[in-house]
Short mmCIF file of C-alpha atoms and ligand atoms in Angstrom, two decimals:
data_model
loop_
_atom_site.label_atom_id
_atom_site.label_comp_id
_atom_site.label_asym_id
_atom_site.label_seq_id
_atom_site.Cartn_x
_atom_site.Cartn_y
_atom_site.Cartn_z
CA MET A 1 -80.07 -236.34 162.77
CA ALA A 2 -79.84 -233.58 160.17
CA LYS A 3 -76.85 -231.35 160.62
CA ALA A 4 -76.96 -227.58 160.14
CA LYS A 5 -74.23 -226.15 157.94
CA GLY A 6 -71.06 -225.19 159.73
CA SER A 7 -71.95 -226.88 162.97
CA MET A 8 -70.25 -229.56 164.98
CA PHE A 9 -71.19 -231.95 167.75
CA PHE A 10 -69.58 -231.65 171.15
CA CYS A 11 -69.61 -233.98 174.12
CA LYS A 12 -71.06 -232.20 177.17
CA GLU A 13 -68.82 -234.18 179.49
CA CYS A 14 -65.36 -234.03 177.98
CA GLY A 15 -65.65 -231.59 175.09
CA TYR A 16 -64.91 -234.23 172.40
CA GLU A 17 -65.56 -232.82 168.92
CA SER A 18 -67.16 -234.77 166.13
CA ALA A 19 -68.65 -234.01 162.71
CA LYS A 20 -71.47 -236.53 163.27
CA TRP A 21 -73.80 -237.13 166.16
CA MET A 22 -72.90 -240.24 168.13
CA GLY A 23 -74.68 -242.18 170.83
CA GLN A 24 -71.58 -242.89 172.85
CA CYS A 25 -68.67 -240.51 173.20
CA PRO A 26 -65.40 -242.16 172.10
CA GLY A 27 -63.53 -239.81 174.45
CA CYS A 28 -65.16 -240.47 177.80
CA LYS A 29 -67.47 -243.40 176.92
CA GLU A 30 -70.54 -241.57 178.24
CA TRP A 31 -73.89 -242.09 176.50
CA ASN A 32 -76.12 -239.42 175.05
CA THR A 33 -73.85 -236.49 175.76
CA PHE A 34 -73.50 -235.00 172.26
CA VAL A 35 -74.97 -231.57 171.59
CA GLU A 36 -74.93 -229.65 168.33
CA GLU A 37 -73.20 -226.30 168.33
CA PRO A 38 -71.86 -223.98 165.64
CA ALA A 39 -68.23 -224.76 164.87
CA ILE A 40 -65.49 -222.53 166.23
CA LYS A 41 -63.83 -220.56 163.45
CA LYS A 42 -60.15 -221.12 163.73
CA GLY A 43 -58.22 -217.88 163.19
CA ASN A 44 -54.74 -217.63 161.72
CA LYS A 45 -52.27 -219.65 163.72
CA ILE A 46 -49.95 -217.42 165.70
CA GLN A 47 -46.31 -218.18 165.10
CA ARG A 48 -44.92 -219.77 168.24
CA VAL A 49 -41.39 -219.35 169.47
CA SER A 50 -40.03 -222.84 169.96
CA ALA A 51 -39.58 -223.70 173.61
CA GLN A 52 -36.25 -224.83 175.00
CA ALA A 53 -35.75 -227.98 177.01
CA THR A 54 -34.01 -227.42 180.31
CA THR A 55 -32.48 -229.35 183.20
CA LEU A 56 -33.88 -229.47 186.73
CA ALA A 57 -30.82 -227.66 188.06
CA ASN A 58 -31.53 -224.67 185.84
CA ILE A 59 -35.01 -224.06 187.20
CA SER A 60 -34.96 -221.25 189.72
CA MET A 61 -36.79 -222.09 192.93
CA ALA A 62 -37.73 -218.66 194.16
CA GLN A 63 -40.36 -219.10 196.84
CA GLU A 64 -43.80 -218.65 195.31
CA GLU A 65 -45.29 -215.57 196.82
CA ARG A 66 -48.76 -216.09 198.19
CA ILE A 67 -51.25 -213.33 198.83
CA SER A 68 -53.42 -213.88 201.88
CA THR A 69 -57.16 -213.58 201.25
CA GLY A 70 -57.67 -212.29 204.77
CA MET A 71 -59.70 -215.40 205.57
CA GLU A 72 -57.73 -218.15 207.24
CA GLU A 73 -60.27 -220.81 206.27
CA LEU A 74 -60.00 -219.95 202.58
CA ASP A 75 -56.21 -219.59 202.70
CA ARG A 76 -55.88 -223.11 204.09
CA VAL A 77 -58.03 -224.61 201.33
CA LEU A 78 -55.99 -222.74 198.72
CA GLY A 79 -52.80 -224.17 200.23
CA GLY A 80 -51.67 -221.02 202.04
CA GLY A 81 -52.96 -218.12 199.96
CA ILE A 82 -53.42 -217.00 196.38
CA ILE A 83 -50.54 -217.68 193.99
CA SER A 84 -50.10 -215.05 191.31
CA GLY A 85 -51.10 -216.27 187.88
CA SER A 86 -53.32 -219.04 189.19
CA LEU A 87 -56.80 -219.86 187.98
CA VAL A 88 -59.27 -220.91 190.68
CA LEU A 89 -62.71 -222.34 189.95
CA VAL A 90 -65.35 -221.99 192.68
CA GLY A 91 -68.36 -224.23 192.15
CA GLY A 92 -71.55 -224.54 194.14
CA ASP A 93 -75.33 -224.56 194.14
CA PRO A 94 -77.15 -221.32 193.42
CA GLY A 95 -77.64 -219.14 196.48
CA ILE A 96 -75.00 -220.92 198.53
CA GLY A 97 -72.85 -217.79 198.79
CA LYS A 98 -70.25 -217.89 196.01
CA SER A 99 -70.70 -214.24 195.05
CA THR A 100 -70.69 -213.24 198.71
CA LEU A 101 -67.47 -215.13 199.36
CA LEU A 102 -65.70 -213.57 196.39
CA LEU A 103 -66.91 -210.07 197.23
CA GLN A 104 -65.59 -210.50 200.76
CA VAL A 105 -62.24 -211.65 199.38
CA CYS A 106 -62.27 -208.54 197.15
CA ARG A 107 -62.83 -206.37 200.20
CA ASN A 108 -60.02 -207.99 202.19
CA LEU A 109 -57.60 -207.74 199.29
CA SER A 110 -58.47 -204.14 198.56
CA LEU A 111 -57.86 -203.26 202.20
CA LEU A 112 -54.40 -204.80 201.78
CA GLN A 113 -53.77 -202.33 198.93
CA LYS A 114 -54.18 -204.90 196.14
CA ARG A 115 -56.00 -203.86 193.00
CA VAL A 116 -59.03 -206.04 192.46
CA LEU A 117 -61.47 -206.20 189.55
CA TYR A 118 -64.84 -207.85 190.09
CA ILE A 119 -66.62 -208.71 186.85
CA SER A 120 -70.23 -209.80 187.09
CA GLY A 121 -72.29 -211.12 184.25
CA GLU A 122 -75.22 -211.99 186.45
CA GLU A 123 -76.01 -208.99 188.58
CA SER A 124 -76.31 -205.26 188.02
CA LEU A 125 -73.97 -202.81 189.74
CA LYS A 126 -76.86 -201.85 192.03
CA GLN A 127 -77.32 -205.43 193.19
CA ILE A 128 -73.61 -205.75 193.88
CA LYS A 129 -73.72 -202.51 195.86
CA LEU A 130 -76.62 -203.82 197.93
CA ARG A 131 -74.61 -206.91 198.82
CA ALA A 132 -71.49 -204.85 199.49
CA MET A 133 -73.42 -202.67 201.92
CA ARG A 134 -74.25 -205.74 204.00
CA ILE A 135 -70.62 -206.83 204.07
CA GLY A 136 -68.99 -203.58 205.17
CA GLU A 137 -66.85 -200.66 204.08
CA PHE A 138 -64.97 -200.82 200.79
CA ASN A 139 -62.19 -198.63 199.44
CA ASP A 140 -61.26 -197.50 195.93
CA ASN A 141 -58.91 -200.39 195.16
CA LEU A 142 -61.90 -202.46 194.12
CA LEU A 143 -63.29 -201.83 190.65
CA LEU A 144 -66.54 -203.30 189.42
CA LEU A 145 -67.61 -204.14 185.91
CA CYS A 146 -70.81 -205.59 184.51
CA GLU A 147 -69.81 -207.31 181.29
CA THR A 148 -70.13 -210.63 179.56
CA ASN A 149 -68.09 -210.08 176.41
CA LEU A 150 -64.64 -211.53 176.96
CA ASP A 151 -62.95 -209.30 174.41
CA THR A 152 -64.07 -206.22 176.36
CA ILE A 153 -63.07 -207.93 179.59
CA GLU A 154 -59.63 -208.68 178.25
CA LYS A 155 -59.21 -205.03 177.20
CA THR A 156 -60.34 -203.78 180.60
CA ILE A 157 -57.97 -206.12 182.42
CA LYS A 158 -55.10 -204.81 180.29
CA GLU A 159 -56.06 -201.21 181.08
CA VAL A 160 -56.63 -201.67 184.80
CA SER A 161 -53.87 -204.27 185.36
CA PRO A 162 -55.30 -205.61 188.62
CA ASP A 163 -53.66 -208.15 190.93
CA VAL A 164 -56.74 -210.31 191.23
CA VAL A 165 -59.80 -210.69 188.98
CA MET A 166 -63.13 -212.28 189.90
CA ILE A 167 -65.36 -213.60 187.13
CA ASP A 168 -68.87 -214.14 188.42
CA SER A 169 -70.02 -217.12 186.53
CA ILE A 170 -68.17 -218.51 183.56
CA GLN A 171 -71.53 -219.63 182.17
CA THR A 172 -72.53 -216.05 181.35
CA MET A 173 -69.31 -215.16 179.50
CA TYR A 174 -69.00 -215.35 175.74
CA ARG A 175 -66.60 -214.74 172.88
CA GLU A 176 -67.88 -213.26 169.66
CA GLU A 177 -65.91 -215.67 167.48
CA VAL A 178 -67.81 -218.60 168.91
CA SER A 179 -71.37 -218.37 167.66
CA SER A 180 -73.07 -220.66 170.16
CA ALA A 181 -74.96 -219.31 173.18
CA PRO A 182 -73.23 -218.43 176.47
CA GLY A 183 -73.11 -221.42 178.78
CA SER A 184 -72.68 -223.91 175.96
CA VAL A 185 -69.81 -226.36 175.85
CA SER A 186 -67.73 -224.49 173.31
CA GLN A 187 -68.31 -221.07 174.89
CA VAL A 188 -67.35 -222.24 178.36
CA ARG A 189 -64.26 -223.96 177.04
CA GLU A 190 -63.14 -221.03 174.90
CA SER A 191 -63.84 -218.49 177.66
CA THR A 192 -61.79 -220.45 180.17
CA ASN A 193 -59.03 -220.69 177.62
CA VAL A 194 -58.94 -216.90 177.20
CA LEU A 195 -58.93 -216.40 180.97
CA MET A 196 -56.15 -218.92 181.37
CA GLN A 197 -54.01 -217.07 178.85
CA ILE A 198 -54.62 -213.80 180.69
CA ALA A 199 -53.78 -215.38 184.04
CA LYS A 200 -50.59 -217.10 182.91
CA GLY A 201 -49.49 -214.36 180.53
CA MET A 202 -49.94 -211.40 182.85
CA GLY A 203 -49.46 -213.11 186.22
CA ILE A 204 -52.94 -212.17 187.40
CA SER A 205 -54.84 -214.52 189.70
CA ILE A 206 -58.34 -215.18 188.47
CA PHE A 207 -61.24 -216.63 190.44
CA ILE A 208 -64.03 -218.09 188.32
CA VAL A 209 -67.50 -218.91 189.60
CA GLY A 210 -69.01 -222.01 188.02
CA HIS A 211 -72.58 -223.20 188.31
CA VAL A 212 -73.29 -226.72 189.34
CA THR A 213 -75.61 -229.16 187.58
CA LYS A 214 -78.22 -231.32 189.28
CA GLU A 215 -75.66 -234.10 189.59
CA GLY A 216 -73.42 -231.79 191.58
CA VAL A 217 -70.58 -231.21 189.11
CA VAL A 218 -69.55 -227.92 187.53
CA ALA A 219 -71.72 -227.34 184.48
CA GLY A 220 -69.87 -227.41 181.21
CA PRO A 221 -67.29 -229.81 179.94
CA ARG A 222 -64.99 -231.69 182.26
CA VAL A 223 -62.06 -230.06 180.49
CA LEU A 224 -62.90 -226.95 182.51
CA GLU A 225 -61.71 -228.72 185.64
CA HIS A 226 -58.56 -229.88 183.88
CA MET A 227 -57.69 -226.40 182.67
CA VAL A 228 -57.80 -224.54 185.97
CA ASP A 229 -55.20 -224.90 188.75
CA THR A 230 -57.57 -225.22 191.65
CA VAL A 231 -61.17 -226.41 191.96
CA LEU A 232 -63.09 -225.53 195.11
CA TYR A 233 -66.63 -226.60 195.94
CA PHE A 234 -68.80 -224.52 198.19
CA GLU A 235 -71.45 -226.68 199.78
CA GLY A 236 -73.81 -226.76 202.69
CA ASP A 237 -77.26 -227.54 203.81
CA ARG A 238 -79.71 -224.93 202.53
CA HIS A 239 -81.50 -224.99 205.86
CA ALA A 240 -78.42 -224.69 208.05
CA SER A 241 -76.32 -221.57 208.23
CA TYR A 242 -72.91 -223.17 207.93
CA ARG A 243 -71.10 -223.57 204.62
CA ILE A 244 -68.19 -225.82 203.78
CA LEU A 245 -65.52 -225.02 201.22
CA ARG A 246 -63.69 -228.10 199.96
CA GLY A 247 -60.75 -228.38 197.61
CA VAL A 248 -61.14 -231.14 195.01
CA LYS A 249 -58.12 -230.23 192.92
CA ASN A 250 -55.16 -228.08 193.83
CA ARG A 251 -51.91 -227.78 191.94
CA PHE A 252 -50.42 -225.71 194.76
CA GLY A 253 -51.48 -227.58 197.86
CA SER A 254 -53.29 -230.51 199.38
CA THR A 255 -56.84 -231.30 198.26
CA ASN A 256 -58.38 -232.70 201.39
CA GLU A 257 -58.48 -229.41 203.26
CA MET A 258 -61.78 -227.94 204.26
CA GLY A 259 -62.88 -224.50 205.37
CA VAL A 260 -65.99 -223.85 207.44
CA PHE A 261 -68.01 -220.64 207.28
CA GLU A 262 -71.25 -219.41 208.73
CA MET A 263 -73.67 -217.29 206.70
CA ARG A 264 -74.68 -214.31 208.81
CA GLU A 265 -76.61 -211.09 208.23
CA SER A 266 -73.35 -209.36 207.31
CA GLY A 267 -71.88 -211.99 205.02
CA LEU A 268 -69.80 -215.09 205.62
CA CYS A 269 -68.06 -215.48 208.93
CA GLU A 270 -65.21 -217.92 209.50
CA VAL A 271 -65.80 -220.78 211.92
CA LYS A 272 -62.41 -221.26 213.61
CA ASN A 273 -63.53 -224.17 215.75
CA PRO A 274 -65.86 -226.40 213.73
CA SER A 275 -65.96 -229.13 216.43
CA GLU A 276 -67.76 -226.82 218.83
CA PHE A 277 -70.08 -225.80 216.04
CA MET A 278 -70.90 -229.39 215.06
CA LEU A 279 -71.54 -230.57 218.62
CA ASP A 280 -73.80 -227.64 219.45
CA GLY A 281 -77.18 -228.84 220.74
CA ARG A 282 -76.15 -232.48 221.19
CA PRO A 283 -78.38 -234.59 223.46
CA GLU A 284 -76.23 -235.60 226.46
CA ASP A 285 -77.96 -238.80 227.52
CA ALA A 286 -79.66 -240.30 224.49
CA SER A 287 -79.02 -243.79 223.22
CA GLY A 288 -77.68 -244.00 219.69
CA SER A 289 -75.67 -240.79 219.90
CA VAL A 290 -71.88 -241.07 219.75
CA VAL A 291 -69.18 -238.45 219.19
CA ALA A 292 -66.54 -239.31 216.60
CA CYS A 293 -63.43 -237.57 215.38
CA SER A 294 -62.68 -237.14 211.72
CA MET A 295 -59.60 -235.57 210.10
CA GLU A 296 -60.26 -232.99 207.43
CA GLY A 297 -56.85 -232.41 205.88
CA THR A 298 -54.66 -231.16 208.70
CA ARG A 299 -57.46 -230.39 211.09
CA PRO A 300 -59.38 -232.74 213.38
CA MET A 301 -63.12 -232.24 213.70
CA LEU A 302 -65.49 -233.76 216.23
CA LEU A 303 -69.00 -234.61 215.11
CA GLU A 304 -72.01 -236.45 216.41
CA ILE A 305 -73.16 -239.72 214.86
CA GLN A 306 -76.72 -240.76 215.50
CA ALA A 307 -78.34 -244.12 214.90
CA LEU A 308 -81.87 -245.30 215.36
CA ILE A 309 -82.60 -249.03 215.28
CA CYS A 310 -86.15 -250.26 215.49
CA ARG A 311 -88.06 -253.40 214.57
CA THR A 312 -89.23 -253.51 211.02
CA ASN A 313 -92.88 -254.07 210.15
CA PHE A 314 -92.12 -255.37 206.68
CA GLY A 315 -90.17 -258.29 205.36
CA MET A 316 -87.53 -256.00 203.94
CA PRO A 317 -85.80 -253.79 206.56
CA ARG A 318 -85.22 -250.15 205.71
CA ARG A 319 -81.75 -248.73 205.95
CA THR A 320 -80.71 -245.15 205.41
CA ALA A 321 -77.39 -243.37 205.79
CA ASN A 322 -77.44 -239.62 205.92
CA GLY A 323 -74.10 -237.90 205.36
CA THR A 324 -72.07 -241.09 205.10
CA ASP A 325 -71.72 -244.01 202.71
CA TYR A 326 -74.83 -246.22 202.61
CA ASN A 327 -72.88 -249.31 201.62
CA ARG A 328 -70.41 -248.76 204.43
CA VAL A 329 -73.27 -248.73 206.95
CA ASN A 330 -74.65 -251.96 205.49
CA LEU A 331 -71.21 -253.52 205.71
CA LEU A 332 -70.79 -252.51 209.35
CA MET A 333 -74.20 -253.96 210.18
CA ALA A 334 -73.23 -257.23 208.51
CA VAL A 335 -70.06 -257.31 210.63
CA LEU A 336 -72.15 -256.82 213.79
CA GLU A 337 -74.52 -259.56 212.69
CA LYS A 338 -71.84 -262.11 211.92
CA ARG A 339 -69.05 -261.32 214.39
CA VAL A 340 -71.03 -260.17 217.41
CA GLY A 341 -74.24 -262.07 216.82
CA LEU A 342 -76.69 -259.16 216.97
CA SER A 343 -79.81 -259.96 215.01
CA LEU A 344 -80.10 -256.83 212.94
CA SER A 345 -81.67 -258.43 209.90
CA ASP A 346 -85.19 -257.72 211.16
CA CYS A 347 -84.43 -254.15 212.20
CA ASP A 348 -84.76 -250.86 210.39
CA ALA A 349 -81.62 -248.76 210.73
CA TYR A 350 -81.22 -245.04 210.27
CA VAL A 351 -77.75 -243.53 210.56
CA ASN A 352 -77.24 -239.80 210.47
CA LEU A 353 -74.31 -237.40 210.80
CA ALA A 354 -75.78 -234.52 212.76
CA GLY A 355 -75.72 -231.08 211.18
CA GLY A 356 -76.11 -232.25 207.59
CA ILE A 357 -72.37 -232.65 207.04
CA LYS A 358 -71.04 -235.29 204.61
CA ILE A 359 -67.97 -237.34 205.55
CA ASN A 360 -66.73 -240.67 204.22
CA GLU A 361 -63.73 -241.36 206.40
CA PRO A 362 -63.18 -244.99 207.56
CA ALA A 363 -62.15 -243.62 210.97
CA LEU A 364 -65.84 -243.04 211.66
CA ASP A 365 -66.58 -246.80 211.47
CA LEU A 366 -66.15 -247.49 215.16
CA ALA A 367 -68.42 -244.62 216.13
CA ILE A 368 -71.09 -245.79 213.69
CA VAL A 369 -70.90 -249.30 215.16
CA MET A 370 -71.12 -247.93 218.71
CA ALA A 371 -74.11 -245.76 217.79
CA ILE A 372 -75.92 -248.70 216.21
CA VAL A 373 -75.29 -250.98 219.19
CA SER A 374 -76.18 -248.23 221.65
CA SER A 375 -79.53 -247.70 219.95
CA TYR A 376 -80.13 -251.46 219.59
CA LYS A 377 -79.55 -252.08 223.29
CA ASN A 378 -81.15 -248.79 224.25
CA ARG A 379 -78.22 -247.96 226.48
CA ASN A 380 -76.20 -244.82 226.10
CA LEU A 381 -72.48 -244.27 225.95
CA ASP A 382 -71.09 -241.74 228.43
CA ALA A 383 -71.59 -238.23 227.03
CA LYS A 384 -67.96 -237.29 227.64
CA THR A 385 -66.59 -240.14 225.52
CA ILE A 386 -65.43 -240.00 221.92
CA CYS A 387 -64.39 -242.87 219.69
CA PHE A 388 -62.64 -243.39 216.39
CA GLY A 389 -61.19 -246.33 214.49
CA GLU A 390 -61.62 -248.30 211.29
CA VAL A 391 -63.55 -251.57 211.42
CA GLY A 392 -62.49 -254.49 209.23
CA LEU A 393 -64.60 -257.35 207.89
CA SER A 394 -63.52 -259.79 210.55
CA GLY A 395 -64.56 -257.37 213.25
CA GLU A 396 -61.07 -256.10 214.06
CA VAL A 397 -60.54 -252.44 214.91
CA ARG A 398 -57.72 -251.05 212.78
CA GLY A 399 -55.46 -248.13 213.44
CA VAL A 400 -56.07 -244.71 211.89
CA SER A 401 -53.74 -241.87 211.00
CA GLN A 402 -53.09 -238.82 213.19
CA ALA A 403 -54.41 -240.41 216.40
CA GLN A 404 -52.49 -237.88 218.51
CA LEU A 405 -54.20 -234.89 216.90
CA ARG A 406 -57.62 -236.48 217.32
CA VAL A 407 -57.02 -237.16 221.00
CA GLN A 408 -55.80 -233.59 221.52
CA GLU A 409 -58.94 -232.19 219.94
CA ALA A 410 -61.04 -234.30 222.30
CA ILE A 411 -59.10 -232.98 225.31
CA LYS A 412 -59.52 -229.42 224.04
CA LEU A 413 -63.29 -229.81 223.93
CA GLY A 414 -63.50 -231.25 227.44
CA PHE A 415 -63.97 -234.97 226.74
CA ASP A 416 -62.59 -237.29 229.41
CA THR A 417 -62.56 -240.72 227.73
CA CYS A 418 -61.45 -241.82 224.29
CA ILE A 419 -62.03 -245.24 222.75
CA LEU A 420 -59.45 -245.86 220.04
CA PRO A 421 -57.76 -248.75 218.21
CA GLN A 422 -55.16 -250.58 220.32
CA VAL A 423 -52.48 -250.05 217.64
CA SER A 424 -53.09 -246.30 217.64
CA LEU A 425 -52.93 -246.25 221.44
CA ASP A 426 -49.53 -247.97 221.39
CA SER A 427 -48.18 -245.35 218.99
CA LEU A 428 -49.38 -242.30 220.94
CA GLN A 429 -46.57 -240.13 222.29
CA SER A 430 -48.44 -238.26 224.98
CA LYS A 431 -51.17 -240.01 226.93
CA LYS A 432 -51.94 -237.35 229.52
CA GLY A 433 -55.17 -235.50 230.22
CA ILE A 434 -57.65 -238.12 229.07
CA LYS A 435 -58.55 -241.73 229.81
CA LEU A 436 -57.62 -243.83 226.79
CA ILE A 437 -59.20 -247.21 226.12
CA GLY A 438 -57.58 -249.27 223.38
CA VAL A 439 -59.74 -251.88 221.67
CA GLY A 440 -58.66 -254.66 219.32
CA ASN A 441 -62.04 -255.71 217.97
CA VAL A 442 -65.66 -254.70 217.86
CA LYS A 443 -66.67 -257.08 220.66
CA GLU A 444 -64.33 -255.37 223.16
CA ALA A 445 -65.61 -251.99 222.07
CA ILE A 446 -69.30 -252.68 222.52
CA MET A 447 -68.72 -254.11 226.03
CA LEU A 448 -68.08 -250.47 227.00
CA ILE A 449 -71.67 -249.43 226.28
P1 TYD B 501 -74.95 -215.45 196.86
O1 TYD B 501 -73.56 -215.05 197.20
O2 TYD B 501 -75.73 -214.53 195.99
O3 TYD B 501 -74.99 -216.91 196.26
P2 TYD B 501 -74.46 -217.44 194.85
O4 TYD B 501 -73.60 -216.41 194.25
O5 TYD B 501 -73.70 -218.69 195.25
O6 TYD B 501 -75.66 -217.78 194.06
O7 TYD B 501 -75.69 -215.68 198.26
C1 TYD B 501 -76.98 -215.39 198.40
C2 TYD B 501 -77.56 -215.91 199.69
O8 TYD B 501 -76.84 -215.53 200.85
C3 TYD B 501 -78.91 -215.32 199.81
O9 TYD B 501 -79.82 -216.36 200.10
C4 TYD B 501 -78.81 -214.33 200.90
C5 TYD B 501 -77.67 -214.83 201.73
N1 TYD B 501 -76.90 -213.75 202.38
C6 TYD B 501 -76.90 -213.66 203.77
O10 TYD B 501 -77.54 -214.44 204.47
N2 TYD B 501 -76.16 -212.68 204.36
C7 TYD B 501 -75.41 -211.79 203.64
O11 TYD B 501 -74.74 -210.92 204.23
C8 TYD B 501 -75.42 -211.89 202.21
C9 TYD B 501 -74.64 -210.95 201.36
C10 TYD B 501 -76.17 -212.89 201.63
MG1 MG B 502 -73.95 -215.35 192.48
#
């Protein structure tokens, strides 16, 4: 490949730089990821003050102050609120509600007398105003700016000195020194670098919106995810109104937390009780429908698992798993075949987590098994029963974490029976308010259907 003068090749995945084009990236071992972009002109090196090594005892442990976003669901995913000087990346499909979420955070913060600057490179001020009018009243603590040049943005931030800055889409931002187009590997990397320096240097929290590629990862080099402190993904079914915010990286908190929102006419609305939301419209006496309990971070969530088993008309049975791991479903069916003796090899199987939610927790195993057997035998499990537990290859039902919290959630939502692993039952502290059935293996469990 002929190389234009003054250009370099960059890996789209990890940002690896090379003078030549290469088929495989030596950095991340991915194939066909090199793109040609004009080289970044390196300016004069700034003289650095040499840093001093220190002991643990000398580090002051003042409690990090967190600013509440005014949305409990978001605060929990962030680990308790916004930390000053942190850089948060919010990724998600187009139209999922990233700009709406950030504008609502802006409104809440401005009502708490924080200075907020919302910078959009995608929409005009009029469009932002239209959205703001749907959300509610705003006050003068929120400033808006339509700009894509990072040098201007940096100047504005220095003038305004806000507490929090929102950058609507890192892919539209550019630096003049880098001659490639906005959205390219080197622009995205350089822009994030500038924002990181602003955040750390001035103690300003910055939220960055990042677009997502077809494969579902933030567009631009992977280094983007390494540079920021927190990476949140906003996801949801386009056809359903609920949206889920998940943390995939968090330097200031746990990453398996999840926040649930509902998209309404007037913006995003928090869903405080996702179990109720997920079980809405559940058929009460249908075979193949079982309620399970999954833990999302510190919060239990009930959801409905559906299975449909029918005879196959072809030699090769069809199997699908919607919202959970396909291989896991195959494995559980093999366990049923071998350990219980169900002849599933000539049956089509469709497993679905109702509501379009995606969860891969092993604690759902028992419920998946129960749903499959219930549909196979065409007999339903009592509608007021929930089950959870992990299933092993020899058909044993293994204990899961946080059994007490799961049982409490079931009681709260009016369930009267809970099928759970025997080991978890033995470790429960309080056993009141619900009938608990401990099972040691799959055979015992399916006798209850
Ligand atoms: P948006 O925040 O523009 O998505 P993103 O920035 O992630 O691309 O969300 C746009 C969608 O949300 C659009 O389809 C309209 C819908 N919406 C509502 O349903 N209610 C509202 O109050 C707002 C502001 C948007
Ligand atoms: Mg947007």
